[in-house]
Coordinates of C-alpha atoms in Angstrom, one line a residue:
Chain A
X1 CA 133.1 85.4 95.0
X2 CA 130.6 88.4 94.8
X3 CA 133.6 90.8 94.3
X4 CA 134.5 89.9 90.9
X5 CA 130.9 90.3 89.4
X6 CA 130.3 93.7 91.0
X7 CA 130.4 96.3 88.5
X8 CA 131.4 99.5 90.5
X9 CA 131.3 102.9 89.2
X10 CA 128.1 102.2 87.2
X11 CA 126.2 101.3 90.1
X12 CA 125.1 104.3 91.9
X13 CA 124.1 106.5 89.1
X14 CA 122.0 103.8 87.4
X15 CA 120.3 101.4 89.7
X16 CA 118.0 103.8 91.4
X17 CA 115.6 103.9 88.6
X18 CA 115.3 100.0 88.2
X19 CA 114.7 99.5 91.9
X20 CA 112.1 102.3 91.8
X21 CA 110.5 100.5 88.8
X22 CA 110.6 97.1 90.4
X23 CA 107.4 95.5 91.5
X24 CA 109.0 94.8 95.1
X25 CA 109.9 98.5 96.0
X26 CA 106.7 99.7 94.5
X27 CA 105.2 102.7 96.5
X28 CA 108.6 103.0 98.3
X29 CA 109.2 106.8 99.2
X30 CA 111.8 108.2 96.8
X31 CA 114.0 109.1 100.1
X32 CA 114.3 105.7 101.1
X33 CA 115.2 104.4 97.7
X34 CA 118.0 106.9 98.0
X35 CA 119.1 105.2 101.1
X36 CA 118.5 101.7 99.8
X37 CA 120.6 102.2 96.5
X38 CA 123.5 102.6 98.6
X39 CA 123.4 99.0 99.5
X40 CA 122.9 97.9 95.7
X41 CA 125.5 96.5 93.0
X42 CA 125.2 94.8 89.9
X43 CA 126.0 91.2 89.9
X44 CA 126.1 88.5 86.9
X45 CA 126.4 84.5 87.6
X46 CA 127.1 82.1 84.7
X47 CA 124.6 79.2 84.0
X48 CA 125.2 76.5 86.8
X49 CA 127.0 79.0 89.3
X50 CA 125.8 78.9 92.8
X51 CA 124.4 82.4 94.0
X52 CA 124.0 81.0 97.6
X53 CA 124.7 77.8 99.6
X54 CA 123.1 76.0 102.3
X55 CA 124.8 76.7 105.7
X56 CA 127.0 79.6 104.5
X57 CA 126.4 83.3 105.9
X58 CA 123.5 85.1 104.3
X59 CA 124.7 88.5 103.5
X60 CA 122.7 89.9 100.6
X61 CA 119.4 89.5 98.7
X62 CA 118.8 89.7 94.9
X63 CA 116.6 91.2 92.8
X64 CA 116.7 89.2 89.5
X65 CA 116.8 91.4 86.4
X66 CA 117.3 88.8 83.6
X67 CA 117.5 85.0 83.7
X68 CA 116.6 82.0 86.0
X69 CA 117.3 80.9 89.6
X70 CA 116.6 77.4 91.1
X71 CA 116.3 77.0 94.7
X72 CA 117.4 73.6 95.7
X73 CA 117.5 71.6 98.7
X74 CA 119.7 68.5 99.4
X75 CA 117.9 65.3 99.9
X76 CA 120.0 62.5 101.4
X77 CA 119.5 60.0 98.8
X78 CA 118.6 61.8 95.6
X79 CA 120.8 64.9 95.8
X80 CA 119.7 68.6 94.9
X81 CA 116.0 68.8 94.5
X82 CA 114.5 71.9 93.0
X83 CA 111.9 73.4 95.4
X84 CA 111.1 76.8 93.6
X85 CA 112.5 78.5 90.5
X86 CA 112.6 82.4 90.4
X87 CA 112.6 84.4 87.2
X88 CA 112.8 88.3 86.4
X89 CA 111.4 90.9 88.9
X90 CA 111.6 88.3 91.8
X91 CA 113.6 89.0 94.9
X92 CA 115.9 86.1 96.2
X93 CA 117.2 85.7 99.6
X94 CA 115.9 86.9 103.2
X95 CA 117.9 84.8 105.6
X96 CA 119.9 88.0 106.4
X97 CA 117.2 89.3 107.9
X98 CA 116.6 86.4 110.3
X99 CA 119.0 84.8 112.9
X100 CA 121.2 83.1 112.6
X101 CA 121.8 84.7 109.0
X102 CA 122.9 82.0 107.3
X103 CA 121.2 80.1 104.1
X104 CA 118.8 77.5 104.4
X105 CA 119.2 76.2 100.8
X106 CA 121.4 76.5 97.6
X107 CA 120.4 79.0 94.8
X108 CA 121.9 78.3 91.3
X109 CA 121.7 80.2 88.3
X110 CA 120.1 77.9 85.5
X111 CA 120.6 80.5 82.8
X112 CA 123.2 83.6 82.9
X113 CA 121.7 85.8 85.4
X114 CA 121.7 89.4 85.9
X115 CA 120.8 90.8 89.3
X116 CA 121.0 93.6 91.7
X117 CA 122.7 92.5 94.9
X118 CA 121.7 94.6 98.2
X119 CA 124.1 93.9 101.0
X120 CA 122.3 92.6 103.9
X121 CA 124.4 94.4 106.5
X122 CA 123.8 97.3 104.5
X123 CA 120.3 97.0 104.9
X124 CA 120.1 95.9 108.3
X125 CA 121.9 99.1 109.6
X126 CA 119.8 101.5 107.4
X127 CA 116.7 99.6 108.8
X128 CA 117.8 100.2 112.3
X129 CA 118.8 103.9 111.8
X130 CA 115.4 104.6 110.5
X131 CA 112.5 102.2 111.6
X132 CA 110.1 103.8 109.1
X133 CA 112.4 102.6 106.2
X134 CA 112.9 99.3 108.3
X135 CA 109.1 98.7 108.5
X136 CA 108.8 99.4 104.9
X137 CA 111.5 96.8 103.9
X138 CA 110.4 94.1 106.3
X139 CA 106.8 94.5 105.0
X140 CA 107.6 93.8 101.8
X141 CA 109.8 91.0 102.6
X142 CA 107.1 89.3 104.8
X143 CA 104.8 89.5 102.1
X144 CA 106.9 87.6 99.6
X145 CA 107.8 85.2 102.3
X146 CA 104.2 84.4 103.0
X147 CA 103.4 83.8 99.4
X148 CA 106.2 81.4 99.2
X149 CA 104.8 79.6 102.4
X150 CA 101.7 79.3 100.8
X151 CA 103.1 78.1 97.8
X152 CA 105.0 75.4 99.5
X153 CA 102.1 74.2 101.7
X154 CA 99.9 73.8 98.5
X155 CA 102.9 71.9 96.9
X156 CA 103.1 69.5 100.0
X157 CA 99.2 69.0 99.8
X158 CA 99.0 68.6 96.1
X159 CA 101.7 65.6 96.6
X160 CA 99.9 64.0 99.3
X161 CA 96.1 64.5 97.9
X162 CA 96.4 61.8 95.1
Chain B
X1 CA 90.8 88.7 132.3
X2 CA 92.2 92.4 132.9
X3 CA 94.4 93.9 130.5
X4 CA 97.2 94.2 133.1
X5 CA 97.1 90.5 133.3
X6 CA 97.4 89.9 129.7
X7 CA 100.1 92.4 129.8
X8 CA 102.1 90.2 132.6
X9 CA 101.7 87.2 130.5
X10 CA 103.1 88.9 127.4
X11 CA 106.1 90.3 129.2
X12 CA 107.0 86.7 130.4
X13 CA 106.6 85.3 126.9
X14 CA 109.5 84.7 124.4
X15 CA 108.0 87.7 122.3
X16 CA 109.4 89.9 124.9
X17 CA 113.1 89.5 123.6
X18 CA 111.9 91.1 120.7
X19 CA 109.5 93.7 121.6
X20 CA 110.3 96.2 124.3
X21 CA 108.1 96.8 127.2
X22 CA 106.4 99.8 125.4
X23 CA 105.5 97.8 122.5
X24 CA 104.3 94.7 124.6
X25 CA 102.2 97.1 126.1
X26 CA 100.5 97.9 123.0
X27 CA 100.4 94.5 121.8
X28 CA 98.3 93.5 125.3
X29 CA 95.9 96.7 124.6
X30 CA 94.7 94.8 121.3
X31 CA 94.6 91.4 123.2
X32 CA 91.9 89.4 124.7
X33 CA 92.4 85.9 126.1
X34 CA 90.1 83.1 124.3
X35 CA 89.2 79.5 124.8
X36 CA 88.5 77.0 122.3
X37 CA 87.0 73.4 123.2
X38 CA 88.7 70.2 121.5
X39 CA 87.3 69.9 118.0
X40 CA 86.7 73.8 117.8
X41 CA 87.5 75.1 114.3
X42 CA 89.4 78.4 115.5
X43 CA 89.1 79.6 111.9
X44 CA 88.3 78.2 108.3
X45 CA 89.8 78.6 104.9
X46 CA 88.3 81.9 103.4
X47 CA 87.5 83.5 106.7
X48 CA 88.5 87.0 107.0
X49 CA 92.2 87.5 108.4
X50 CA 91.5 90.3 111.1
X51 CA 92.7 88.1 114.1
X52 CA 96.0 86.4 114.9
X53 CA 96.8 84.5 117.9
X54 CA 99.2 83.3 120.6
X55 CA 98.8 79.7 121.9
X56 CA 99.1 79.8 125.6
X57 CA 98.1 75.9 126.1
X58 CA 96.7 73.2 124.3
X59 CA 97.3 71.7 120.6
X60 CA 96.2 73.3 117.2
X61 CA 96.0 71.6 113.8
X62 CA 96.6 73.5 110.7
X63 CA 94.9 72.0 107.8
X64 CA 94.6 72.8 104.1
X65 CA 91.8 71.1 102.1
X66 CA 93.0 69.3 99.1
X67 CA 90.6 68.5 96.3
X68 CA 90.2 64.8 97.7
X69 CA 90.8 65.2 101.4
X70 CA 91.8 67.6 104.2
X71 CA 95.9 67.3 105.0
X72 CA 97.2 68.4 108.4
X73 CA 100.2 70.7 107.5
X74 CA 101.5 71.5 111.0
X75 CA 100.5 71.1 114.7
X76 CA 101.3 74.1 117.1
X77 CA 101.6 74.4 120.9
X78 CA 102.3 76.8 123.9
X79 CA 104.1 79.6 122.7
X80 CA 103.3 79.4 119.0
X81 CA 102.1 81.9 116.9
X82 CA 98.8 81.2 115.1
X83 CA 97.4 83.1 111.9
X84 CA 99.9 85.6 111.7
X85 CA 100.8 85.3 108.3
X86 CA 97.5 85.7 106.8
X87 CA 97.1 89.1 108.4
X88 CA 99.4 90.7 106.0
X89 CA 97.1 89.1 103.1
X90 CA 93.7 90.5 102.0
X91 CA 92.4 87.5 100.5
X92 CA 91.2 85.3 103.4
X93 CA 92.6 82.4 105.5
X94 CA 94.5 79.8 103.3
X95 CA 94.0 76.9 105.9
X96 CA 91.8 75.8 108.7
X97 CA 93.0 76.1 112.3
X98 CA 91.3 73.5 114.6
X99 CA 91.7 72.7 118.4
X100 CA 93.2 69.3 119.0
X101 CA 93.0 69.9 122.7
X102 CA 91.2 72.5 124.8
X103 CA 93.1 75.6 123.7
X104 CA 93.9 78.9 125.7
X105 CA 95.1 81.4 123.6
X106 CA 95.6 85.4 123.2
X107 CA 93.8 86.8 120.2
X108 CA 95.0 90.1 118.8
X109 CA 93.1 92.6 116.6
X110 CA 95.2 92.4 113.6
X111 CA 93.4 95.0 111.7
X112 CA 94.1 97.6 114.6
X113 CA 97.6 96.3 115.0
X114 CA 98.3 97.0 111.4
X115 CA 97.0 100.4 111.8
X116 CA 99.2 100.8 114.6
X117 CA 102.2 99.7 112.5
X118 CA 101.5 102.5 110.2
X119 CA 101.1 104.9 112.9
X120 CA 104.2 104.0 115.0
X121 CA 106.7 102.4 112.6
X122 CA 109.1 101.1 115.6
X123 CA 106.2 98.9 116.4
X124 CA 105.5 97.9 112.8
X125 CA 109.3 97.0 112.6
X126 CA 109.2 94.8 115.7
X127 CA 106.1 93.0 114.5
X128 CA 107.1 92.7 111.0
X129 CA 110.3 91.4 112.3
X130 CA 108.9 88.7 114.6
X131 CA 106.6 87.8 111.7
X132 CA 109.7 87.4 109.3
X133 CA 110.9 84.9 112.1
X134 CA 107.8 82.9 112.2
X135 CA 107.2 82.6 108.6
X136 CA 111.0 81.7 108.0
X137 CA 110.5 78.8 110.7
X138 CA 107.3 77.6 109.1
X139 CA 108.8 77.8 105.3
X140 CA 111.9 75.9 106.5
X141 CA 109.9 73.3 108.0
X142 CA 107.3 72.7 105.1
X143 CA 110.5 72.6 102.7
X144 CA 112.1 69.8 104.9
X145 CA 108.7 67.9 104.8
X146 CA 108.7 68.4 100.7
X147 CA 112.3 67.2 100.7
X148 CA 111.2 64.0 102.8
X149 CA 108.5 63.4 100.4
X150 CA 110.5 63.8 97.4
X151 CA 113.4 61.8 98.9
X152 CA 111.2 58.6 99.8

């Protein structure tokens, strides 16, 4: 599915400055960015298209450049429920970092969405080869996950606290 | 308790699957064992996040204060990590932890361990990887709870 949306040929030259300027990679050493850009490619999704699906192999993360993405879970009686919406500059997907490396939810583009996909296997390999890079990368993913955990917990408290 | 005994505890813990022996020794060096009586507050919302815990026995409730009342978001038991996520944030604890039973835990000096992470990125990588696993499980559990609420 991913393959059709890759814009090969433009990736290597143009993606590095975009990654460097993103809030997520702020402060990352230039030499690491040069390694990471090798894992990056441009992807596009139409409105309504699934970016990732629950239960499928998790093999990438996405830095959203434009558009809007809904994270959805499936409730038995209600169908899909949006648990969070992500937009420009935000990062989607970390299950490629955590065993058993499959997605725990669906993510769907609610608008036409452009993103940079970072290949999970490529990131894992580079992290294992250079643990300084791995540490810098994991630290960043840990922070956004902690923020989302806090947000989800407050969401739960607000529902009950009425 | 002596440091070597703490190291033994750590070497027998599931954490040993992710941390090599050398890294477990580094963890043990900044650990002390602590006890909390039933009902004791281990940390409060807003407290500084310098310490994180590994629960060895007993039960701990994580509680968040809503505008109207406190809400128990999770209970943790033997083998569980406690307070790890807050160590990365610099804005104080987001929830309270209370001992539901007498609790025995290892307390780690998080500030010192984050310093160790910077000095030894291979240790940092292992610690962050474990943290990711913990936060991922908790996030998944919280989202399932949210889903139950919405579906009911």
